[in-house]
């Protein structure tokens, strides 16, 4: 697979004409998904998921090592996507030390805010995945939550997906790394596209994945790529311990 082909996996924020993100799907009440937050610097960077009052799970590829921490803010409790917005200050971010921007291996990061994000009517927290992703069609509802990047007037929405088996996933993405799964939309036309980086995949009320890439927008032949949260549970635990210790030194 060439570098050009691998680049097609990435979700970037340059949006070609007539391309939408999280196309189709069902509008939702923001209070039902109050754990979905927006992460900004001078502009919108990625979606994150609040799993405690201080900690957010997001994707590594949206936060290069050169990024200025003091510019990062988190916007919580909104059901519209804002391209520029001042939010809550970020204290630290810990990317997976073995993240590969070429293959999307270990595309995961833990972010800590300076002050707790208080629970209220429009803000909540979600539990991390306690079991492996369900493979292919089953009775468990699997949702991806996000926004339409080209229409800022649209509210938060969800789409329903199924998870491909590893074998089926690799038949479409030959070099998909361990810890990455394929999520296939259950109906057309709907799916993920540009601007969906970090959109949470929810299984049984738990955070079980995050959108990291795609090959073709909203195309069921090429499912979206998902970082598997359960696979990375050890990294998440270690990241929290590290960030907590670092904060005590300040």
Coordinates of N, CA, C and O in Angstrom, one line a residue, residues 133-138 142 161-165 181-184 201 203 226:
X133 N -15.5 -5.4 21.2 CA -16.6 -5.0 20.3 C -17.3 -6.2 19.7 O -16.7 -7.2 19.4
X134 N -18.7 -6.1 19.6 CA -19.5 -7.1 19.0 C -19.2 -7.2 17.5 O -19.1 -6.2 16.9
X135 N -19.0 -8.4 17.1 CA -18.6 -8.6 15.7 C -19.9 -8.8 14.8 O -20.7 -9.6 15.1
X136 N -19.9 -8.0 13.7 CA -21.0 -8.1 12.7 C -22.4 -7.9 13.3 O -22.5 -7.5 14.4
X137 N -23.4 -8.3 12.6 CA -24.8 -8.0 13.0 C -25.2 -8.7 14.2 O -24.9 -9.9 14.4
X138 N -25.8 -8.0 15.1 CA -26.3 -8.6 16.4 C -27.4 -7.7 16.9 O -27.8 -6.7 16.3
X142 N -25.4 -0.2 17.9 CA -24.1 0.4 17.9 C -24.3 1.8 17.1 O -24.8 1.8 16.0
X161 N -24.4 1.6 13.0 CA -23.4 0.9 12.3 C -23.3 -0.6 12.8 O -23.8 -0.9 13.9
X162 N -22.6 -1.4 12.0 CA -22.2 -2.8 12.5 C -20.7 -2.8 12.4 O -20.0 -2.1 11.7
X163 N -20.1 -3.8 13.2 CA -18.7 -3.9 13.2 C -18.3 -5.2 12.4 O -18.8 -6.3 12.7
X164 N -17.4 -5.0 11.5 CA -16.9 -6.1 10.6 C -16.0 -7.0 11.5 O -15.3 -6.6 12.4
X165 N -16.0 -8.3 11.1 CA -15.0 -9.2 11.7 C -13.6 -8.7 11.2 O -13.5 -8.1 10.2
X181 N -10.7 -1.3 14.1 CA -11.8 -2.1 13.5 C -12.6 -1.3 12.4 O -12.4 -0.1 12.3
X182 N -13.4 -2.0 11.7 CA -14.2 -1.4 10.6 C -15.6 -1.3 11.0 O -16.2 -2.3 11.5
X183 N -16.2 -0.1 10.9 CA -17.6 0.2 11.2 C -18.4 0.4 9.9 O -18.0 1.3 9.2
X184 N -19.4 -0.3 9.7 CA -20.2 -0.3 8.4 C -21.6 0.3 8.7 O -22.3 -0.2 9.6
X201 N -18.0 5.9 19.2 CA -18.8 4.8 18.8 C -19.3 4.2 20.2 O -18.6 3.8 21.1
X203 N -21.6 1.5 22.3 CA -22.2 0.2 22.3 C -22.8 -0.1 23.7 O -22.0 0.0 24.7
X226 N -12.1 2.6 13.1 CA -12.4 2.9 14.4 C -11.2 2.4 15.3 O -10.8 1.3 15.2

